[in-house]
């Protein structure tokens, strides 16, 4: 019994005085604190998903993003195929000519698009998104269709059945009757759910584009001998972004808006360097047929050209959840370095710090992220970060004073934590230099720890 008490006493003394025991204890506590950190990251993702759900709901009611494709000239033509039929009575084989209707699609020679877009923020609760009303003028010309690729004779072209096609991702947001002035006459468009070919229908479903088709065009308006001009005006409500597909042999797009934080997206960028100013943006594009890898006509359905769309994304400048998520990824670093500071102070000053006190400090550090998320939902990320960091630094500094019995070490801990949170904030704000600044900062921290720990007797285990 006496021997057992002596062994327990030696074990207790080893746990209290051994550097190795302290390091093991701190390592275990850090692993335990990773559990609430993972819960916090899950909370951030949950709030982020909730934000996306609300944004999608707002966008559904106002109007989805706009992708505009057209106008396209659709001309049917006849093809013939020999078919051998065997007469069951006479046993003779006869030749029949099978007639089939196919469709050719022709893109404009010139396509000029001018659009004025004035976005605004829509809010629901604490969430917001960008929606817009757009005025779009489309004009240009169609050249004479070239059927020589398929050796189609003039008599087999059904000019009286020709139509114009426009496709868009957003029918719900259209605010006016869709009509086109084509040569001398005006033609109305109607939406078409079914399509002529199954391949085409699968294509439309894949892109989630809706098809608008005009009434039959008068032959006198068709570009049978010379180019035919057209003009179309659209008023569409949309959200998030607007894009166009450059189907003209020469496509020019001019977008004017009062939105100051535009992000130009897609395969092509505006050519004017002064496109963005304090009052909005005035962007211009010019795309030639040689700049993109598709021809001006198709005899195999309308080609999939979504990858060549370009336009503007009306992004909300600040994403608080994304920044909170990035800051939470540094939680392991913050807890580890803070525990390391207390460990060095404890080892060099011979002050005893109980594992429960380490645990309380770690819990306080994790509280920073819940404060950051909740405050940033109602304020800017900068204000939330400052309030959360000041609150946590003040709490740990005051708590450490009761542990370390004095002002020297608590002030050092408060200063160190302030520098650490400022360092992480800088990394979060940076994009191109985040890795460089982070690497240099971690190197300086490592050098400081190595310098501070040089006089510790590591053999005392």
Short mmCIF file of C-alpha atoms in Angstrom, two decimals:
data_model
loop_
_atom_site.label_atom_id
_atom_site.label_comp_id
_atom_site.label_asym_id
_atom_site.label_seq_id
_atom_site.Cartn_x
_atom_site.Cartn_y
_atom_site.Cartn_z
CA UNK A 1 0.00 0.00 0.00
CA UNK A 2 2.81 2.35 0.91
CA UNK A 3 4.60 1.44 -2.32
CA UNK A 4 1.46 2.20 -4.35
CA UNK A 5 1.10 5.62 -2.70
CA UNK A 6 4.74 6.42 -3.48
CA UNK A 7 4.24 5.46 -7.13
CA UNK A 8 1.12 7.60 -7.38
CA UNK A 9 2.98 10.46 -5.78
CA UNK A 10 5.84 10.14 -8.27
CA UNK A 11 3.34 10.03 -11.15
CA UNK A 12 1.54 13.14 -9.89
CA UNK A 13 4.84 14.98 -9.46
CA UNK A 14 5.91 13.93 -12.97
CA UNK A 15 2.68 15.21 -14.47
CA UNK A 16 3.06 18.56 -12.69
CA UNK A 17 6.78 19.14 -13.34
CA UNK A 18 7.63 17.25 -16.53
CA UNK A 19 7.87 19.23 -19.75
CA UNK A 20 6.96 16.11 -21.72
CA UNK A 21 3.77 15.64 -19.66
CA UNK A 22 2.75 19.24 -20.28
CA UNK A 23 3.34 18.91 -24.02
CA UNK A 24 1.26 15.73 -24.15
CA UNK A 25 -1.51 17.37 -22.17
CA UNK A 26 -1.55 20.42 -24.46
CA UNK A 27 -1.58 18.19 -27.55
CA UNK A 28 -4.58 16.25 -26.23
CA UNK A 29 -6.43 19.47 -25.41
CA UNK A 30 -5.79 20.84 -28.91
CA UNK A 31 -7.20 17.65 -30.44
CA UNK A 32 -10.27 17.93 -28.19
CA UNK A 33 -10.81 21.57 -29.23
CA UNK A 34 -10.79 20.54 -32.90
CA UNK A 35 -14.25 19.06 -32.26
CA UNK A 36 -16.00 22.40 -31.55
CA UNK A 37 -13.96 23.96 -34.39
CA UNK A 38 -15.41 21.39 -36.79
CA UNK A 39 -18.91 22.18 -35.49
CA UNK A 40 -18.27 25.88 -36.12
CA UNK A 41 -17.17 25.19 -39.70
CA UNK A 42 -20.35 23.14 -40.18
CA UNK A 43 -22.37 26.06 -38.81
CA UNK A 44 -20.72 28.42 -41.32
CA UNK A 45 -21.55 26.04 -44.18
CA UNK A 46 -25.14 25.73 -42.93
CA UNK A 47 -25.57 29.51 -42.85
CA UNK A 48 -23.92 29.81 -46.26
CA UNK A 49 -26.30 27.22 -47.73
CA UNK A 50 -29.23 29.02 -46.16
CA UNK A 51 -28.06 32.23 -47.78
CA UNK A 52 -27.88 30.51 -51.18
CA UNK A 53 -31.39 29.10 -50.74
CA UNK A 54 -32.81 32.54 -49.95
CA UNK A 55 -30.92 34.12 -52.86
CA UNK A 56 -32.23 31.45 -55.26
CA UNK A 57 -35.77 32.02 -53.99
CA UNK A 58 -35.48 35.77 -54.60
CA UNK A 59 -33.99 35.17 -58.05
CA UNK A 60 -36.74 32.69 -58.95
CA UNK A 61 -39.43 35.25 -58.19
CA UNK A 62 -37.69 38.19 -59.85
CA UNK A 63 -36.08 36.39 -62.79
CA UNK A 64 -33.12 34.10 -63.31
CA UNK A 65 -29.85 35.04 -64.94
CA UNK A 66 -30.18 35.99 -68.62
CA UNK A 67 -28.43 34.08 -71.39
CA UNK A 68 -29.48 35.32 -74.82
CA UNK A 69 -28.88 33.36 -78.03
CA UNK A 70 -30.19 34.69 -81.33
CA UNK A 71 -31.81 35.60 -83.59
CA UNK A 72 -31.26 32.55 -85.81
CA UNK A 73 -32.82 32.05 -89.25
CA UNK A 74 -34.40 28.60 -89.58
CA UNK A 75 -35.11 27.41 -93.11
CA UNK A 76 -36.58 23.97 -93.91
CA UNK A 77 -35.54 22.02 -96.99
CA UNK A 78 -36.36 18.71 -98.63
CA UNK A 79 -34.05 15.75 -98.96
CA UNK A 80 -34.67 12.56 -100.87
CA UNK A 81 -33.63 9.00 -100.24
CA UNK A 82 -34.13 5.92 -102.38
CA UNK A 83 -36.00 3.12 -100.69
CA UNK A 84 -36.29 -0.43 -102.03
CA UNK A 85 -39.67 -2.10 -101.50
CA UNK A 86 -40.40 -5.75 -102.37
CA UNK A 87 -43.85 -6.60 -103.74
CA UNK A 88 -45.05 -9.69 -101.89
CA UNK A 89 -47.34 -10.80 -104.74
CA UNK A 90 -45.10 -10.29 -107.72
CA UNK A 91 -41.85 -10.71 -105.78
CA UNK A 92 -40.50 -7.77 -107.67
CA UNK A 93 -38.41 -5.06 -106.03
CA UNK A 94 -39.50 -1.50 -106.65
CA UNK A 95 -37.70 1.73 -105.94
CA UNK A 96 -39.49 4.48 -104.03
CA UNK A 97 -38.30 7.96 -103.26
CA UNK A 98 -38.66 8.88 -99.59
CA UNK A 99 -39.02 12.60 -98.91
CA UNK A 100 -37.85 14.10 -95.62
CA UNK A 101 -37.92 17.63 -94.21
CA UNK A 102 -34.69 18.87 -92.60
CA UNK A 103 -33.75 22.25 -91.21
CA UNK A 104 -30.85 24.60 -91.82
CA UNK A 105 -29.87 27.28 -89.29
CA UNK A 106 -28.13 30.49 -90.29
CA UNK A 107 -26.52 33.11 -88.02
CA UNK A 108 -26.52 36.87 -88.69
CA UNK A 109 -23.82 38.63 -90.66
CA UNK A 110 -23.91 41.56 -88.25
CA UNK A 111 -25.16 41.42 -84.67
CA UNK A 112 -25.18 44.63 -82.64
CA UNK A 113 -26.43 44.53 -79.05
CA UNK A 114 -26.91 47.59 -76.86
CA UNK A 115 -28.10 47.17 -73.30
CA UNK A 116 -28.75 49.41 -70.32
CA UNK A 117 -28.82 47.52 -67.02
CA UNK A 118 -29.55 49.03 -63.62
CA UNK A 119 -29.12 46.46 -60.83
CA UNK A 120 -30.36 46.86 -57.28
CA UNK A 121 -30.04 44.93 -54.04
CA UNK A 122 -32.95 42.83 -52.87
CA UNK A 123 -33.05 41.73 -49.24
CA UNK A 124 -34.90 39.08 -47.32
CA UNK A 125 -34.10 39.12 -43.64
CA UNK A 126 -30.33 39.36 -43.30
CA UNK A 127 -29.63 38.04 -46.82
CA UNK A 128 -29.29 40.03 -50.02
CA UNK A 129 -28.68 39.52 -53.72
CA UNK A 130 -28.38 41.61 -56.88
CA UNK A 131 -31.27 41.76 -59.35
CA UNK A 132 -31.67 44.00 -62.38
CA UNK A 133 -33.96 45.36 -65.06
CA UNK A 134 -32.46 45.46 -68.53
CA UNK A 135 -33.33 47.19 -71.79
CA UNK A 136 -31.79 45.35 -74.74
CA UNK A 137 -31.77 46.55 -78.36
CA UNK A 138 -30.63 44.00 -80.94
CA UNK A 139 -30.10 44.85 -84.58
CA UNK A 140 -28.14 43.49 -87.49
CA UNK A 141 -28.51 41.75 -90.83
CA UNK A 142 -28.77 38.30 -92.35
CA UNK A 143 -26.89 37.40 -95.53
CA UNK A 144 -28.23 35.17 -98.28
CA UNK A 145 -28.33 31.59 -96.95
CA UNK A 146 -25.77 29.31 -98.54
CA UNK A 147 -27.07 25.78 -99.19
CA UNK A 148 -24.12 24.75 -101.38
CA UNK A 149 -22.61 22.76 -98.53
CA UNK A 150 -25.42 20.20 -98.85
CA UNK A 151 -26.02 20.58 -102.61
CA UNK A 152 -29.60 21.62 -101.99
CA UNK A 153 -31.44 22.78 -105.08
CA UNK A 154 -33.48 25.97 -105.02
CA UNK A 155 -36.75 24.11 -105.67
CA UNK A 156 -36.25 22.03 -102.52
CA UNK A 157 -35.91 25.02 -100.20
CA UNK A 158 -39.16 25.80 -98.40
CA UNK A 159 -38.79 29.55 -98.14
CA UNK A 160 -42.43 30.02 -97.19
CA UNK A 161 -41.86 27.97 -94.01
CA UNK A 162 -38.84 29.92 -92.74
CA UNK A 163 -38.87 31.25 -89.18
CA UNK A 164 -36.68 33.16 -86.76
CA UNK A 165 -35.56 31.64 -83.45
CA UNK A 166 -34.44 33.25 -80.20
CA UNK A 167 -33.39 31.32 -77.13
CA UNK A 168 -33.11 32.61 -73.60
CA UNK A 169 -32.63 31.18 -70.14
CA UNK A 170 -35.23 33.52 -68.66
CA UNK A 171 -38.76 33.74 -70.05
CA UNK A 172 -40.30 34.69 -66.72
CA UNK A 173 -38.46 37.99 -66.62
CA UNK A 174 -39.58 39.22 -70.08
CA UNK A 175 -41.69 42.37 -69.66
CA UNK A 176 -42.75 43.17 -73.22
CA UNK A 177 -44.19 41.52 -76.30
CA UNK A 178 -41.31 39.98 -78.22
CA UNK A 179 -41.51 41.24 -81.80
CA UNK A 180 -38.89 41.65 -84.47
CA UNK A 181 -38.82 44.09 -87.38
CA UNK A 182 -37.51 41.95 -90.23
CA UNK A 183 -37.05 43.90 -93.44
CA UNK A 184 -40.47 45.50 -94.05
CA UNK A 185 -42.68 43.55 -91.67
CA UNK A 186 -42.94 42.86 -87.95
CA UNK A 187 -43.20 39.31 -86.62
CA UNK A 188 -44.26 38.15 -83.16
CA UNK A 189 -42.54 35.37 -81.22
CA UNK A 190 -44.21 32.65 -79.21
CA UNK A 191 -42.60 30.18 -76.84
CA UNK A 192 -42.25 26.57 -78.00
CA UNK A 193 -42.00 23.72 -75.53
CA UNK A 194 -41.55 20.96 -78.11
CA UNK A 195 -38.95 21.07 -80.85
CA UNK A 196 -38.52 19.62 -84.30
CA UNK A 197 -35.72 17.18 -83.54
CA UNK A 198 -35.11 15.04 -80.47
CA UNK A 199 -31.44 16.02 -80.54
CA UNK A 200 -32.38 19.66 -80.43
CA UNK A 201 -34.82 19.07 -77.59
CA UNK A 202 -32.16 17.29 -75.55
CA UNK A 203 -29.83 20.21 -76.23
CA UNK A 204 -32.35 22.76 -74.99
CA UNK A 205 -32.98 20.77 -71.84
CA UNK A 206 -29.25 20.44 -71.25
CA UNK A 207 -28.78 24.21 -71.38
CA UNK A 208 -32.10 24.95 -69.68
CA UNK A 209 -32.83 27.41 -72.49
CA UNK A 210 -36.32 28.28 -73.67
CA UNK A 211 -37.13 28.60 -77.34
CA UNK A 212 -39.02 31.49 -78.91
CA UNK A 213 -40.11 31.05 -82.52
CA UNK A 214 -41.57 33.60 -84.89
CA UNK A 215 -44.48 33.15 -87.26
CA UNK A 216 -43.68 32.21 -90.86
CA UNK A 217 -41.69 34.90 -92.65
CA UNK A 218 -42.92 36.47 -95.86
CA UNK A 219 -40.76 35.49 -98.78
CA UNK A 220 -40.37 39.13 -99.77
CA UNK A 221 -38.64 39.77 -96.43
CA UNK A 222 -36.16 36.91 -96.71
CA UNK A 223 -32.53 37.54 -97.72
CA UNK A 224 -32.82 35.48 -100.90
CA UNK A 225 -30.90 37.93 -103.07
CA UNK A 226 -29.49 40.55 -100.66
CA UNK A 227 -28.95 41.14 -96.95
CA UNK A 228 -31.99 41.70 -94.75
CA UNK A 229 -31.88 43.99 -91.72
CA UNK A 230 -33.64 43.30 -88.43
CA UNK A 231 -34.33 45.07 -85.15
CA UNK A 232 -35.57 43.71 -81.84
CA UNK A 233 -36.17 45.31 -78.43
CA UNK A 234 -36.40 43.39 -75.17
CA UNK A 235 -37.12 44.34 -71.57
CA UNK A 236 -36.03 41.58 -69.18
CA UNK A 237 -35.77 41.28 -65.41
CA UNK A 238 -32.86 39.12 -64.34
CA UNK A 239 -30.49 38.36 -61.53
CA UNK A 240 -26.85 37.55 -60.90
CA UNK A 241 -25.53 37.98 -64.44
CA UNK A 242 -26.30 38.57 -68.11
CA UNK A 243 -24.56 36.86 -71.02
CA UNK A 244 -24.67 36.81 -74.81
CA UNK A 245 -23.46 34.33 -77.43
CA UNK A 246 -21.49 35.95 -80.32
CA UNK A 247 -23.23 34.33 -83.28
CA UNK A 248 -22.74 37.25 -85.67
CA UNK A 249 -19.99 37.17 -88.27
CA UNK A 250 -19.19 40.46 -86.55
CA UNK A 251 -20.70 40.82 -83.07
CA UNK A 252 -20.57 44.06 -81.11
CA UNK A 253 -21.98 44.40 -77.59
CA UNK A 254 -22.29 47.58 -75.55
CA UNK A 255 -23.47 47.36 -71.93
CA UNK A 256 -24.01 50.46 -69.81
CA UNK A 257 -24.79 50.22 -66.09
CA UNK A 258 -24.63 52.08 -62.79
CA UNK A 259 -23.23 49.00 -60.97
CA UNK A 260 -19.76 49.73 -59.58
CA UNK A 261 -18.55 46.22 -58.76
CA UNK A 262 -19.07 44.43 -62.05
CA UNK A 263 -17.15 41.29 -62.90
CA UNK A 264 -16.70 40.56 -66.61
CA UNK A 265 -17.06 36.86 -67.33
CA UNK A 266 -16.92 34.38 -70.16
CA UNK A 267 -14.75 33.69 -73.17
CA UNK A 268 -14.25 37.34 -74.17
CA UNK A 269 -13.41 40.54 -72.28
CA UNK A 270 -14.29 44.17 -73.15
CA UNK A 271 -11.74 45.95 -75.32
CA UNK A 272 -12.10 49.43 -73.73
CA UNK A 273 -9.71 50.04 -70.83
CA UNK A 274 -11.84 52.76 -69.13
CA UNK A 275 -14.87 50.50 -68.73
CA UNK A 276 -15.32 50.88 -64.93
CA UNK A 277 -15.63 54.19 -63.07
CA UNK A 278 -17.10 55.55 -59.85
CA UNK A 279 -20.49 55.94 -61.52
CA UNK A 280 -20.71 52.41 -62.95
CA UNK A 281 -19.34 50.82 -66.09
CA UNK A 282 -19.53 51.22 -69.84
CA UNK A 283 -18.24 48.04 -71.45
CA UNK A 284 -17.79 47.27 -75.15
CA UNK A 285 -17.00 44.02 -76.93
CA UNK A 286 -16.22 43.23 -80.56
CA UNK A 287 -15.96 39.59 -81.64
CA UNK A 288 -15.29 38.44 -85.20
CA UNK A 289 -16.12 35.04 -86.64
CA UNK A 290 -12.40 34.24 -86.76
CA UNK A 291 -12.25 34.68 -82.97
CA UNK A 292 -14.49 31.70 -82.27
CA UNK A 293 -14.44 28.09 -83.52
CA UNK A 294 -17.87 27.68 -85.14
CA UNK A 295 -19.29 28.53 -88.55
CA UNK A 296 -22.17 30.78 -89.54
CA UNK A 297 -24.51 27.94 -90.46
CA UNK A 298 -25.48 24.50 -89.28
CA UNK A 299 -27.34 21.64 -90.93
CA UNK A 300 -27.23 19.37 -87.86
CA UNK A 301 -29.35 21.26 -85.40
CA UNK A 302 -28.39 24.33 -83.42
CA UNK A 303 -24.87 23.85 -82.04
CA UNK A 304 -24.08 23.94 -78.33
CA UNK A 305 -22.42 27.34 -77.95
CA UNK A 306 -22.92 27.97 -74.24
CA UNK A 307 -19.18 27.76 -73.60
CA UNK A 308 -18.62 30.84 -75.81
CA UNK A 309 -21.02 33.10 -73.94
CA UNK A 310 -19.71 36.27 -72.32
CA UNK A 311 -21.10 39.12 -70.27
CA UNK A 312 -21.27 40.67 -66.81
CA UNK A 313 -21.72 39.26 -63.32
CA UNK A 314 -23.36 41.70 -60.90
CA UNK A 315 -21.74 40.37 -57.76
CA UNK A 316 -22.35 41.52 -54.21
CA UNK A 317 -18.91 42.86 -53.15
CA UNK A 318 -18.63 41.18 -49.75
CA UNK A 319 -19.22 37.54 -48.87
CA UNK A 320 -19.11 37.42 -45.08
CA UNK A 321 -19.53 33.65 -44.83
CA UNK A 322 -16.66 32.95 -47.17
CA UNK A 323 -14.35 35.15 -45.10
CA UNK A 324 -15.59 33.58 -41.86
CA UNK A 325 -14.91 30.16 -43.33
CA UNK A 326 -11.37 31.19 -44.26
CA UNK A 327 -10.75 32.59 -40.78
CA UNK A 328 -12.05 29.38 -39.15
CA UNK A 329 -9.45 27.38 -41.08
CA UNK A 330 -6.81 29.19 -39.02
CA UNK A 331 -8.46 28.10 -35.76
CA UNK A 332 -5.97 25.27 -35.23
CA UNK A 333 -3.10 27.73 -35.70
CA UNK A 334 -4.56 30.27 -33.23
CA UNK A 335 -5.21 27.66 -30.53
CA UNK A 336 -1.84 25.98 -31.03
CA UNK A 337 0.17 29.22 -30.88
CA UNK A 338 -1.77 30.53 -27.86
CA UNK A 339 -1.20 27.29 -25.96
CA UNK A 340 2.46 27.44 -26.98
CA UNK A 341 2.78 30.94 -25.49
CA UNK A 342 1.26 29.77 -22.19
CA UNK A 343 3.45 26.66 -22.27
CA UNK A 344 6.63 28.74 -22.69
CA UNK A 345 5.57 31.13 -19.93
CA UNK A 346 4.72 28.22 -17.63
CA UNK A 347 8.02 26.45 -18.35
CA UNK A 348 10.28 29.48 -17.99
CA UNK A 349 8.53 31.08 -14.99
CA UNK A 350 7.70 27.83 -13.13
CA UNK A 351 4.07 29.00 -12.77
CA UNK A 352 1.60 26.15 -12.55
CA UNK A 353 -1.28 26.17 -15.04
CA UNK A 354 -4.00 23.56 -14.61
CA UNK A 355 -5.32 21.63 -17.68
CA UNK A 356 -8.79 23.03 -16.94
CA UNK A 357 -7.39 26.55 -17.31
CA UNK A 358 -5.89 25.60 -20.69
CA UNK A 359 -9.29 24.22 -21.68
CA UNK A 360 -11.07 27.47 -20.70
CA UNK A 361 -8.59 29.47 -22.78
CA UNK A 362 -9.19 27.16 -25.75
CA UNK A 363 -12.97 27.46 -25.44
CA UNK A 364 -12.63 31.25 -25.36
CA UNK A 365 -10.60 31.10 -28.59
CA UNK A 366 -13.29 29.03 -30.31
CA UNK A 367 -15.94 31.52 -29.19
CA UNK A 368 -14.24 34.07 -31.44
CA UNK A 369 -15.67 32.34 -34.53
CA UNK A 370 -19.25 32.14 -33.29
CA UNK A 371 -19.08 35.85 -32.42
CA UNK A 372 -17.60 36.59 -35.85
CA UNK A 373 -20.36 34.76 -37.74
CA UNK A 374 -23.26 36.14 -35.74
CA UNK A 375 -22.06 39.76 -35.76
CA UNK A 376 -21.03 39.74 -39.44
CA UNK A 377 -24.58 38.74 -40.42
CA UNK A 378 -25.78 42.12 -39.14
CA UNK A 379 -22.72 44.27 -39.85
CA UNK A 380 -19.60 44.40 -41.99
CA UNK A 381 -16.93 41.74 -41.70
CA UNK A 382 -14.37 44.31 -40.51
CA UNK A 383 -16.54 45.47 -37.61
CA UNK A 384 -17.42 41.90 -36.68
CA UNK A 385 -13.78 40.83 -36.74
CA UNK A 386 -12.67 43.81 -34.60
CA UNK A 387 -15.45 43.30 -32.03
CA UNK A 388 -14.92 39.52 -31.78
CA UNK A 389 -11.13 39.74 -31.56
CA UNK A 390 -11.15 42.57 -28.99
CA UNK A 391 -13.68 40.68 -26.86
CA UNK A 392 -11.69 37.41 -26.94
CA UNK A 393 -8.30 39.08 -26.40
CA UNK A 394 -9.67 41.07 -23.45
CA UNK A 395 -11.28 37.98 -21.93
CA UNK A 396 -8.12 35.84 -22.21
CA UNK A 397 -5.89 38.69 -20.99
CA UNK A 398 -7.99 39.22 -17.85
CA UNK A 399 -8.26 35.47 -17.25
CA UNK A 400 -4.50 35.02 -17.64
CA UNK A 401 -3.89 37.74 -15.01
CA UNK A 402 -5.63 35.58 -12.43
CA UNK A 403 -3.45 32.64 -13.49
CA UNK A 404 -0.07 34.32 -13.92
CA UNK A 405 -0.26 36.70 -10.91
CA UNK A 406 0.98 39.96 -12.39
CA UNK A 407 0.79 42.30 -15.36
CA UNK A 408 3.91 41.43 -17.35
CA UNK A 409 2.81 38.11 -18.81
CA UNK A 410 -0.90 39.00 -19.33
CA UNK A 411 0.11 42.13 -21.27
CA UNK A 412 2.50 40.03 -23.37
CA UNK A 413 -0.26 37.48 -24.05
CA UNK A 414 -2.77 40.20 -25.01
CA UNK A 415 -0.24 41.84 -27.33
CA UNK A 416 0.66 38.50 -28.94
CA UNK A 417 -2.97 37.58 -29.54
CA UNK A 418 -3.70 41.02 -31.00
CA UNK A 419 -0.80 40.64 -33.43
CA UNK A 420 -1.91 37.11 -34.32
CA UNK A 421 -5.50 38.13 -35.08
CA UNK A 422 -4.29 41.15 -37.09
CA UNK A 423 -1.97 38.85 -39.04
CA UNK A 424 -4.80 36.43 -39.86
CA UNK A 425 -7.08 39.32 -40.89
CA UNK A 426 -4.45 40.54 -43.36
CA UNK A 427 -4.11 37.06 -44.85
CA UNK A 428 -7.89 36.77 -45.27
CA UNK A 429 -8.06 40.08 -47.13
CA UNK A 430 -5.21 39.24 -49.47
CA UNK A 431 -5.66 37.07 -52.54
CA UNK A 432 -2.55 37.16 -54.71
CA UNK A 433 -0.10 37.54 -51.79
CA UNK A 434 -1.83 35.43 -49.12
CA UNK A 435 0.62 32.52 -49.46
CA UNK A 436 3.67 34.81 -49.43
CA UNK A 437 2.55 36.83 -46.40
CA UNK A 438 1.44 33.70 -44.57
CA UNK A 439 4.74 31.92 -45.17
CA UNK A 440 6.81 34.93 -44.05
CA UNK A 441 4.62 35.41 -40.97
CA UNK A 442 4.87 31.75 -39.94
CA UNK A 443 8.63 31.87 -40.42
CA UNK A 444 8.87 34.88 -38.08
CA UNK A 445 6.67 33.09 -35.51
CA UNK A 446 8.85 29.98 -35.70
CA UNK A 447 12.01 32.04 -35.28
CA UNK A 448 10.51 33.80 -32.24
CA UNK A 449 9.53 30.49 -30.62
CA UNK A 450 12.99 29.03 -31.27
CA UNK A 451 14.60 32.10 -29.73
CA UNK A 452 12.29 32.08 -26.67
CA UNK A 453 12.78 28.34 -26.04
CA UNK A 454 16.58 28.26 -26.32
CA UNK A 455 17.12 28.35 -22.51
CA UNK A 456 14.53 25.73 -21.58
CA UNK A 457 15.95 22.58 -19.99
CA UNK A 458 14.33 20.00 -22.27
CA UNK A 459 16.04 17.18 -20.34
CA UNK A 460 13.71 17.77 -17.37
CA UNK A 461 11.16 15.12 -18.29
#
